Amino acid sequence: QELAREMQSKVSFLIEPVSTNEEAVRGADLIVTATSSLEPVINKDWISPGAHVNAIGTHSPNSREIDSATMAAARIFVDRRESALNESGDYLLAAKEGVVNPDSILGELGELLIGAKSGRTSSTEITLFKSLGLAIEDVVSADYLYNKAQIQNAGTWVNF
């Protein structure tokens, strides 16, 4: 509740504290998981048709934020296919249960950006981006934020 109060004045959308993961997910159009959980933190039954999930937390073969039912139902995109197939517990554990396979990963983020792959094809599809992180994503993000900070004269320069 304290975090919601503190952040509310800094954003243009409503921040509403909730008591459970289910409360946070039900009715959401955009769901972001950024945890180190070993077990799923969301459940397919809580996800609305047409929602998008950014699964950016867990990054080992034995941990997962996303349940198998969600992985099976979603249009899955990744930052790098090879990494997802070998390192993503969200994918590997669902594959071990037989609900996804390599063809379940429809494309990489770069393929979406250049139009080589199609993203959402209907307003009711659940889409999911599983990120394990790539150095280039960090470099581009840092460059964007650095330039934005310069324009806004924000931040403090630190010499190392």
mmCIF file with all atom_site columns, C-alpha atoms in Angstrom:
data_model
loop_
_atom_site.group_PDB
_atom_site.id
_atom_site.type_symbol
_atom_site.label_atom_id
_atom_site.label_alt_id
_atom_site.label_comp_id
_atom_site.label_asym_id
_atom_site.label_entity_id
_atom_site.label_seq_id
_atom_site.pdbx_PDB_ins_code
_atom_site.Cartn_x
_atom_site.Cartn_y
_atom_site.Cartn_z
_atom_site.occupancy
_atom_site.B_iso_or_equiv
_atom_site.pdbx_formal_charge
_atom_site.auth_seq_id
_atom_site.auth_comp_id
_atom_site.auth_asym_id
_atom_site.auth_atom_id
_atom_site.pdbx_PDB_model_num
ATOM 1   C CA . GLN A 1 1   ? 0.000  0.000   0.000   1.00 0.00 ? 1   GLN A CA 1
ATOM 2   C CA . GLU A 1 2   ? 2.865  2.358   0.801   1.00 0.00 ? 2   GLU A CA 1
ATOM 3   C CA . LEU A 1 3   ? 4.534  1.666   -2.551  1.00 0.00 ? 3   LEU A CA 1
ATOM 4   C CA . ALA A 1 4   ? 1.233  2.252   -4.392  1.00 0.00 ? 4   ALA A CA 1
ATOM 5   C CA . ARG A 1 5   ? 0.773  5.595   -2.632  1.00 0.00 ? 5   ARG A CA 1
ATOM 6   C CA . GLU A 1 6   ? 4.350  6.644   -3.342  1.00 0.00 ? 6   GLU A CA 1
ATOM 7   C CA . MET A 1 7   ? 4.263  5.675   -7.013  1.00 0.00 ? 7   MET A CA 1
ATOM 8   C CA . GLN A 1 8   ? 0.743  6.915   -7.847  1.00 0.00 ? 8   GLN A CA 1
ATOM 9   C CA . SER A 1 9   ? 1.869  10.527  -8.195  1.00 0.00 ? 9   SER A CA 1
ATOM 10  C CA . LYS A 1 10  ? 4.576  9.484   -10.647 1.00 0.00 ? 10  LYS A CA 1
ATOM 11  C CA . VAL A 1 11  ? 2.417  7.690   -13.209 1.00 0.00 ? 11  VAL A CA 1
ATOM 12  C CA . SER A 1 12  ? -0.686 8.438   -15.259 1.00 0.00 ? 12  SER A CA 1
ATOM 13  C CA . PHE A 1 13  ? -2.452 5.137   -14.556 1.00 0.00 ? 13  PHE A CA 1
ATOM 14  C CA . LEU A 1 14  ? -4.101 3.724   -11.454 1.00 0.00 ? 14  LEU A CA 1
ATOM 15  C CA . ILE A 1 15  ? -1.940 1.725   -9.069  1.00 0.00 ? 15  ILE A CA 1
ATOM 16  C CA . GLU A 1 16  ? -4.068 -0.447  -6.859  1.00 0.00 ? 16  GLU A CA 1
ATOM 17  C CA . PRO A 1 17  ? -2.529 -2.642  -4.162  1.00 0.00 ? 17  PRO A CA 1
ATOM 18  C CA . VAL A 1 18  ? -3.942 -6.169  -3.942  1.00 0.00 ? 18  VAL A CA 1
ATOM 19  C CA . SER A 1 19  ? -3.562 -9.070  -1.544  1.00 0.00 ? 19  SER A CA 1
ATOM 20  C CA . THR A 1 20  ? -3.102 -11.967 -3.975  1.00 0.00 ? 20  THR A CA 1
ATOM 21  C CA . ASN A 1 21  ? -1.563 -12.749 -7.333  1.00 0.00 ? 21  ASN A CA 1
ATOM 22  C CA . GLU A 1 22  ? -4.993 -13.701 -8.615  1.00 0.00 ? 22  GLU A CA 1
ATOM 23  C CA . GLU A 1 23  ? -6.381 -10.258 -7.744  1.00 0.00 ? 23  GLU A CA 1
ATOM 24  C CA . ALA A 1 24  ? -3.494 -8.644  -9.601  1.00 0.00 ? 24  ALA A CA 1
ATOM 25  C CA . VAL A 1 25  ? -3.958 -10.740 -12.741 1.00 0.00 ? 25  VAL A CA 1
ATOM 26  C CA . ARG A 1 26  ? -7.747 -10.995 -13.127 1.00 0.00 ? 26  ARG A CA 1
ATOM 27  C CA . GLY A 1 27  ? -8.997 -8.447  -15.644 1.00 0.00 ? 27  GLY A CA 1
ATOM 28  C CA . ALA A 1 28  ? -5.500 -7.202  -16.528 1.00 0.00 ? 28  ALA A CA 1
ATOM 29  C CA . ASP A 1 29  ? -4.636 -6.466  -20.147 1.00 0.00 ? 29  ASP A CA 1
ATOM 30  C CA . LEU A 1 30  ? -0.893 -6.527  -19.435 1.00 0.00 ? 30  LEU A CA 1
ATOM 31  C CA . ILE A 1 31  ? 0.737  -8.865  -16.928 1.00 0.00 ? 31  ILE A CA 1
ATOM 32  C CA . VAL A 1 32  ? 4.421  -8.600  -16.052 1.00 0.00 ? 32  VAL A CA 1
ATOM 33  C CA . THR A 1 33  ? 6.123  -11.258 -13.972 1.00 0.00 ? 33  THR A CA 1
ATOM 34  C CA . ALA A 1 34  ? 9.578  -10.399 -12.671 1.00 0.00 ? 34  ALA A CA 1
ATOM 35  C CA . THR A 1 35  ? 10.258 -12.910 -9.920  1.00 0.00 ? 35  THR A CA 1
ATOM 36  C CA . SER A 1 36  ? 12.771 -15.580 -8.975  1.00 0.00 ? 36  SER A CA 1
ATOM 37  C CA . SER A 1 37  ? 9.976  -18.051 -8.252  1.00 0.00 ? 37  SER A CA 1
ATOM 38  C CA . LEU A 1 38  ? 10.438 -21.787 -8.554  1.00 0.00 ? 38  LEU A CA 1
ATOM 39  C CA . GLU A 1 39  ? 6.679  -22.271 -8.931  1.00 0.00 ? 39  GLU A CA 1
ATOM 40  C CA . PRO A 1 40  ? 4.155  -20.466 -11.180 1.00 0.00 ? 40  PRO A CA 1
ATOM 41  C CA . VAL A 1 41  ? 2.913  -17.161 -9.818  1.00 0.00 ? 41  VAL A CA 1
ATOM 42  C CA . ILE A 1 42  ? 0.034  -16.889 -12.302 1.00 0.00 ? 42  ILE A CA 1
ATOM 43  C CA . ASN A 1 43  ? -2.644 -19.319 -13.406 1.00 0.00 ? 43  ASN A CA 1
ATOM 44  C CA . LYS A 1 44  ? -4.226 -19.565 -16.861 1.00 0.00 ? 44  LYS A CA 1
ATOM 45  C CA . ASP A 1 45  ? -7.716 -19.418 -15.315 1.00 0.00 ? 45  ASP A CA 1
ATOM 46  C CA . TRP A 1 46  ? -6.980 -15.884 -14.066 1.00 0.00 ? 46  TRP A CA 1
ATOM 47  C CA . ILE A 1 47  ? -5.884 -14.508 -17.458 1.00 0.00 ? 47  ILE A CA 1
ATOM 48  C CA . SER A 1 48  ? -8.393 -12.612 -19.568 1.00 0.00 ? 48  SER A CA 1
ATOM 49  C CA . PRO A 1 49  ? -8.736 -13.298 -23.284 1.00 0.00 ? 49  PRO A CA 1
ATOM 50  C CA . GLY A 1 50  ? -6.525 -10.876 -25.192 1.00 0.00 ? 50  GLY A CA 1
ATOM 51  C CA . ALA A 1 51  ? -4.091 -10.289 -22.323 1.00 0.00 ? 51  ALA A CA 1
ATOM 52  C CA . HIS A 1 52  ? -0.351 -10.035 -22.901 1.00 0.00 ? 52  HIS A CA 1
ATOM 53  C CA . VAL A 1 53  ? 2.171  -11.542 -20.476 1.00 0.00 ? 53  VAL A CA 1
ATOM 54  C CA . ASN A 1 54  ? 5.773  -10.339 -20.194 1.00 0.00 ? 54  ASN A CA 1
ATOM 55  C CA . ALA A 1 55  ? 7.593  -13.092 -18.304 1.00 0.00 ? 55  ALA A CA 1
ATOM 56  C CA . ILE A 1 56  ? 10.940 -11.519 -17.529 1.00 0.00 ? 56  ILE A CA 1
ATOM 57  C CA . GLY A 1 57  ? 11.930 -13.022 -14.198 1.00 0.00 ? 57  GLY A CA 1
ATOM 58  C CA . THR A 1 58  ? 13.034 -16.611 -13.742 1.00 0.00 ? 58  THR A CA 1
ATOM 59  C CA . HIS A 1 59  ? 15.968 -17.674 -15.859 1.00 0.00 ? 59  HIS A CA 1
ATOM 60  C CA . SER A 1 60  ? 16.928 -21.213 -14.963 1.00 0.00 ? 60  SER A CA 1
ATOM 61  C CA . PRO A 1 61  ? 15.730 -24.607 -16.197 1.00 0.00 ? 61  PRO A CA 1
ATOM 62  C CA . ASN A 1 62  ? 14.205 -25.469 -12.813 1.00 0.00 ? 62  ASN A CA 1
ATOM 63  C CA . SER A 1 63  ? 12.283 -22.269 -12.065 1.00 0.00 ? 63  SER A CA 1
ATOM 64  C CA . ARG A 1 64  ? 9.105  -20.902 -13.538 1.00 0.00 ? 64  ARG A CA 1
ATOM 65  C CA . GLU A 1 65  ? 6.681  -18.020 -13.189 1.00 0.00 ? 65  GLU A CA 1
ATOM 66  C CA . ILE A 1 66  ? 4.167  -19.224 -15.768 1.00 0.00 ? 66  ILE A CA 1
ATOM 67  C CA . ASP A 1 67  ? 1.991  -22.312 -15.394 1.00 0.00 ? 67  ASP A CA 1
ATOM 68  C CA . SER A 1 68  ? 1.884  -24.936 -18.139 1.00 0.00 ? 68  SER A CA 1
ATOM 69  C CA . ALA A 1 69  ? -1.722 -24.171 -19.073 1.00 0.00 ? 69  ALA A CA 1
ATOM 70  C CA . THR A 1 70  ? -0.777 -20.573 -19.854 1.00 0.00 ? 70  THR A CA 1
ATOM 71  C CA . MET A 1 71  ? 2.249  -21.688 -21.859 1.00 0.00 ? 71  MET A CA 1
ATOM 72  C CA . ALA A 1 72  ? 0.015  -24.071 -23.842 1.00 0.00 ? 72  ALA A CA 1
ATOM 73  C CA . ALA A 1 73  ? -2.642 -21.419 -24.508 1.00 0.00 ? 73  ALA A CA 1
ATOM 74  C CA . ALA A 1 74  ? -0.395 -18.484 -25.375 1.00 0.00 ? 74  ALA A CA 1
ATOM 75  C CA . ARG A 1 75  ? 1.241  -17.311 -28.577 1.00 0.00 ? 75  ARG A CA 1
ATOM 76  C CA . ILE A 1 76  ? 4.839  -17.501 -27.313 1.00 0.00 ? 76  ILE A CA 1
ATOM 77  C CA . PHE A 1 77  ? 7.629  -15.170 -28.378 1.00 0.00 ? 77  PHE A CA 1
ATOM 78  C CA . VAL A 1 78  ? 11.145 -15.033 -26.949 1.00 0.00 ? 78  VAL A CA 1
ATOM 79  C CA . ASP A 1 79  ? 14.191 -12.816 -27.112 1.00 0.00 ? 79  ASP A CA 1
ATOM 80  C CA . ARG A 1 80  ? 16.322 -15.746 -28.337 1.00 0.00 ? 80  ARG A CA 1
ATOM 81  C CA . ARG A 1 81  ? 14.921 -19.148 -29.316 1.00 0.00 ? 81  ARG A CA 1
ATOM 82  C CA . GLU A 1 82  ? 18.085 -21.117 -28.494 1.00 0.00 ? 82  GLU A CA 1
ATOM 83  C CA . SER A 1 83  ? 18.181 -19.669 -24.970 1.00 0.00 ? 83  SER A CA 1
ATOM 84  C CA . ALA A 1 84  ? 14.515 -20.403 -24.339 1.00 0.00 ? 84  ALA A CA 1
ATOM 85  C CA . LEU A 1 85  ? 14.809 -23.998 -25.542 1.00 0.00 ? 85  LEU A CA 1
ATOM 86  C CA . ASN A 1 86  ? 17.809 -24.659 -23.293 1.00 0.00 ? 86  ASN A CA 1
ATOM 87  C CA . GLU A 1 87  ? 17.444 -22.394 -20.263 1.00 0.00 ? 87  GLU A CA 1
ATOM 88  C CA . SER A 1 88  ? 13.842 -21.298 -19.693 1.00 0.00 ? 88  SER A CA 1
ATOM 89  C CA . GLY A 1 89  ? 12.140 -23.280 -16.951 1.00 0.00 ? 89  GLY A CA 1
ATOM 90  C CA . ASP A 1 90  ? 8.826  -21.772 -18.052 1.00 0.00 ? 90  ASP A CA 1
ATOM 91  C CA . TYR A 1 91  ? 9.275  -23.487 -21.423 1.00 0.00 ? 91  TYR A CA 1
ATOM 92  C CA . LEU A 1 92  ? 11.253 -26.586 -20.342 1.00 0.00 ? 92  LEU A CA 1
ATOM 93  C CA . LEU A 1 93  ? 8.915  -27.623 -17.530 1.00 0.00 ? 93  LEU A CA 1
ATOM 94  C CA . ALA A 1 94  ? 5.851  -27.169 -19.757 1.00 0.00 ? 94  ALA A CA 1
ATOM 95  C CA . ALA A 1 95  ? 7.617  -29.178 -22.492 1.00 0.00 ? 95  ALA A CA 1
ATOM 96  C CA . LYS A 1 96  ? 8.400  -31.923 -19.984 1.00 0.00 ? 96  LYS A CA 1
ATOM 97  C CA . GLU A 1 97  ? 4.644  -32.065 -19.275 1.00 0.00 ? 97  GLU A CA 1
ATOM 98  C CA . GLY A 1 98  ? 4.035  -32.400 -23.020 1.00 0.00 ? 98  GLY A CA 1
ATOM 99  C CA . VAL A 1 99  ? 2.012  -29.213 -23.507 1.00 0.00 ? 99  VAL A CA 1
ATOM 100 C CA . VAL A 1 100 ? 4.543  -27.258 -25.615 1.00 0.00 ? 100 VAL A CA 1
ATOM 101 C CA . ASN A 1 101 ? 7.299  -28.100 -28.080 1.00 0.00 ? 101 ASN A CA 1
ATOM 102 C CA . PRO A 1 102 ? 9.849  -26.081 -30.073 1.00 0.00 ? 102 PRO A CA 1
ATOM 103 C CA . ASP A 1 103 ? 7.165  -25.125 -32.591 1.00 0.00 ? 103 ASP A CA 1
ATOM 104 C CA . SER A 1 104 ? 5.183  -23.503 -29.770 1.00 0.00 ? 104 SER A CA 1
ATOM 105 C CA . ILE A 1 105 ? 7.719  -20.663 -29.840 1.00 0.00 ? 105 ILE A CA 1
ATOM 106 C CA . LEU A 1 106 ? 6.391  -18.624 -32.742 1.00 0.00 ? 106 LEU A CA 1
ATOM 107 C CA . GLY A 1 107 ? 9.266  -16.203 -33.069 1.00 0.00 ? 107 GLY A CA 1
ATOM 108 C CA . GLU A 1 108 ? 11.921 -13.993 -31.584 1.00 0.00 ? 108 GLU A CA 1
ATOM 109 C CA . LEU A 1 109 ? 11.395 -10.387 -30.594 1.00 0.00 ? 109 LEU A CA 1
ATOM 110 C CA . GLY A 1 110 ? 13.626 -9.197  -33.429 1.00 0.00 ? 110 GLY A CA 1
ATOM 111 C CA . GLU A 1 111 ? 11.508 -11.084 -35.949 1.00 0.00 ? 111 GLU A CA 1
ATOM 112 C CA . LEU A 1 112 ? 8.416  -9.321  -34.639 1.00 0.00 ? 112 LEU A CA 1
ATOM 113 C CA . LEU A 1 113 ? 10.102 -5.931  -34.820 1.00 0.00 ? 113 LEU A CA 1
ATOM 114 C CA . ILE A 1 114 ? 11.104 -6.310  -38.471 1.00 0.00 ? 114 ILE A CA 1
ATOM 115 C CA . GLY A 1 115 ? 7.749  -7.829  -39.445 1.00 0.00 ? 115 GLY A CA 1
ATOM 116 C CA . ALA A 1 116 ? 9.141  -11.274 -40.318 1.00 0.00 ? 116 ALA A CA 1
ATOM 117 C CA . LYS A 1 117 ? 6.738  -12.866 -37.806 1.00 0.00 ? 117 LYS A CA 1
ATOM 118 C CA . SER A 1 118 ? 3.189  -11.925 -36.909 1.00 0.00 ? 118 SER A CA 1
ATOM 119 C CA . GLY A 1 119 ? 2.273  -11.170 -33.322 1.00 0.00 ? 119 GLY A CA 1
ATOM 120 C CA . ARG A 1 120 ? -1.316 -11.145 -32.181 1.00 0.00 ? 120 ARG A CA 1
ATOM 121 C CA . THR A 1 121 ? -3.717 -12.407 -34.831 1.00 0.00 ? 121 THR A CA 1
ATOM 122 C CA . SER A 1 122 ? -6.966 -11.887 -32.902 1.00 0.00 ? 122 SER A CA 1
ATOM 123 C CA . SER A 1 123 ? -8.180 -9.694  -30.066 1.00 0.00 ? 123 SER A CA 1
ATOM 124 C CA . THR A 1 124 ? -8.795 -12.695 -27.816 1.00 0.00 ? 124 THR A CA 1
ATOM 125 C CA . GLU A 1 125 ? -5.408 -14.395 -28.081 1.00 0.00 ? 125 GLU A CA 1
ATOM 126 C CA . ILE A 1 126 ? -3.155 -14.517 -25.071 1.00 0.00 ? 126 ILE A CA 1
ATOM 127 C CA . THR A 1 127 ? 0.340  -13.486 -26.079 1.00 0.00 ? 127 THR A CA 1
ATOM 128 C CA . LEU A 1 128 ? 3.444  -14.164 -24.018 1.00 0.00 ? 128 LEU A CA 1
ATOM 129 C CA . PHE A 1 129 ? 6.978  -12.797 -24.267 1.00 0.00 ? 129 PHE A CA 1
ATOM 130 C CA . LYS A 1 130 ? 9.503  -14.904 -22.356 1.00 0.00 ? 130 LYS A CA 1
ATOM 131 C CA . SER A 1 131 ? 12.739 -13.039 -21.862 1.00 0.00 ? 131 SER A CA 1
ATOM 132 C CA . LEU A 1 132 ? 15.942 -14.496 -20.537 1.00 0.00 ? 132 LEU A CA 1
ATOM 133 C CA . GLY A 1 133 ? 17.744 -11.265 -21.303 1.00 0.00 ? 133 GLY A CA 1
ATOM 134 C CA . LEU A 1 134 ? 20.210 -10.349 -23.992 1.00 0.00 ? 134 LEU A CA 1
ATOM 135 C CA . ALA A 1 135 ? 23.071 -7.916  -23.594 1.00 0.00 ? 135 ALA A CA 1
ATOM 136 C CA . ILE A 1 136 ? 21.827 -5.924  -26.603 1.00 0.00 ? 136 ILE A CA 1
ATOM 137 C CA . GLU A 1 137 ? 18.490 -5.336  -24.836 1.00 0.00 ? 137 GLU A CA 1
ATOM 138 C CA . ASP A 1 138 ? 20.371 -3.878  -21.882 1.00 0.00 ? 138 ASP A CA 1
ATOM 139 C CA . VAL A 1 139 ? 22.591 -1.698  -24.104 1.00 0.00 ? 139 VAL A CA 1
ATOM 140 C CA . VAL A 1 140 ? 19.641 -0.314  -26.076 1.00 0.00 ? 140 VAL A CA 1
ATOM 141 C CA . SER A 1 141 ? 17.656 0.330   -22.885 1.00 0.00 ? 141 SER A CA 1
ATOM 142 C CA . ALA A 1 142 ? 20.594 2.057   -21.231 1.00 0.00 ? 142 ALA A CA 1
ATOM 143 C CA . ASP A 1 143 ? 21.191 4.222   -24.309 1.00 0.00 ? 143 ASP A CA 1
ATOM 144 C CA . TYR A 1 144 ? 17.519 5.203   -24.461 1.00 0.00 ? 144 TYR A CA 1
ATOM 145 C CA . LEU A 1 145 ? 17.377 6.094   -20.768 1.00 0.00 ? 145 LEU A CA 1
ATOM 146 C CA . TYR A 1 146 ? 20.692 7.941   -20.874 1.00 0.00 ? 146 TYR A CA 1
ATOM 147 C CA . ASN A 1 147 ? 19.542 10.084  -23.813 1.00 0.00 ? 147 ASN A CA 1
ATOM 148 C CA . LYS A 1 148 ? 16.185 10.747  -22.163 1.00 0.00 ? 148 LYS A CA 1
ATOM 149 C CA . ALA A 1 149 ? 17.937 11.760  -18.920 1.00 0.00 ? 149 ALA A CA 1
ATOM 150 C CA . GLN A 1 150 ? 20.191 14.153  -20.849 1.00 0.00 ? 150 GLN A CA 1
ATOM 151 C CA . ILE A 1 151 ? 17.197 15.802  -22.536 1.00 0.00 ? 151 ILE A CA 1
ATOM 152 C CA . GLN A 1 152 ? 15.417 16.169  -19.191 1.00 0.00 ? 152 GLN A CA 1
ATOM 153 C CA . ASN A 1 153 ? 18.610 17.161  -17.361 1.00 0.00 ? 153 ASN A CA 1
ATOM 154 C CA . ALA A 1 154 ? 17.924 14.362  -14.874 1.00 0.00 ? 154 ALA A CA 1
ATOM 155 C CA . GLY A 1 155 ? 20.268 12.184  -12.901 1.00 0.00 ? 155 GLY A CA 1
ATOM 156 C CA . THR A 1 156 ? 23.774 12.586  -11.586 1.00 0.00 ? 156 THR A CA 1
ATOM 157 C CA . TRP A 1 157 ? 26.945 11.919  -13.538 1.00 0.00 ? 157 TRP A CA 1
ATOM 158 C CA . VAL A 1 158 ? 29.337 9.627   -11.635 1.00 0.00 ? 158 VAL A CA 1
ATOM 159 C CA . ASN A 1 159 ? 32.995 9.313   -12.626 1.00 0.00 ? 159 ASN A CA 1
ATOM 160 C CA . PHE A 1 160 ? 34.584 5.924   -12.117 1.00 0.00 ? 160 PHE A CA 1
#
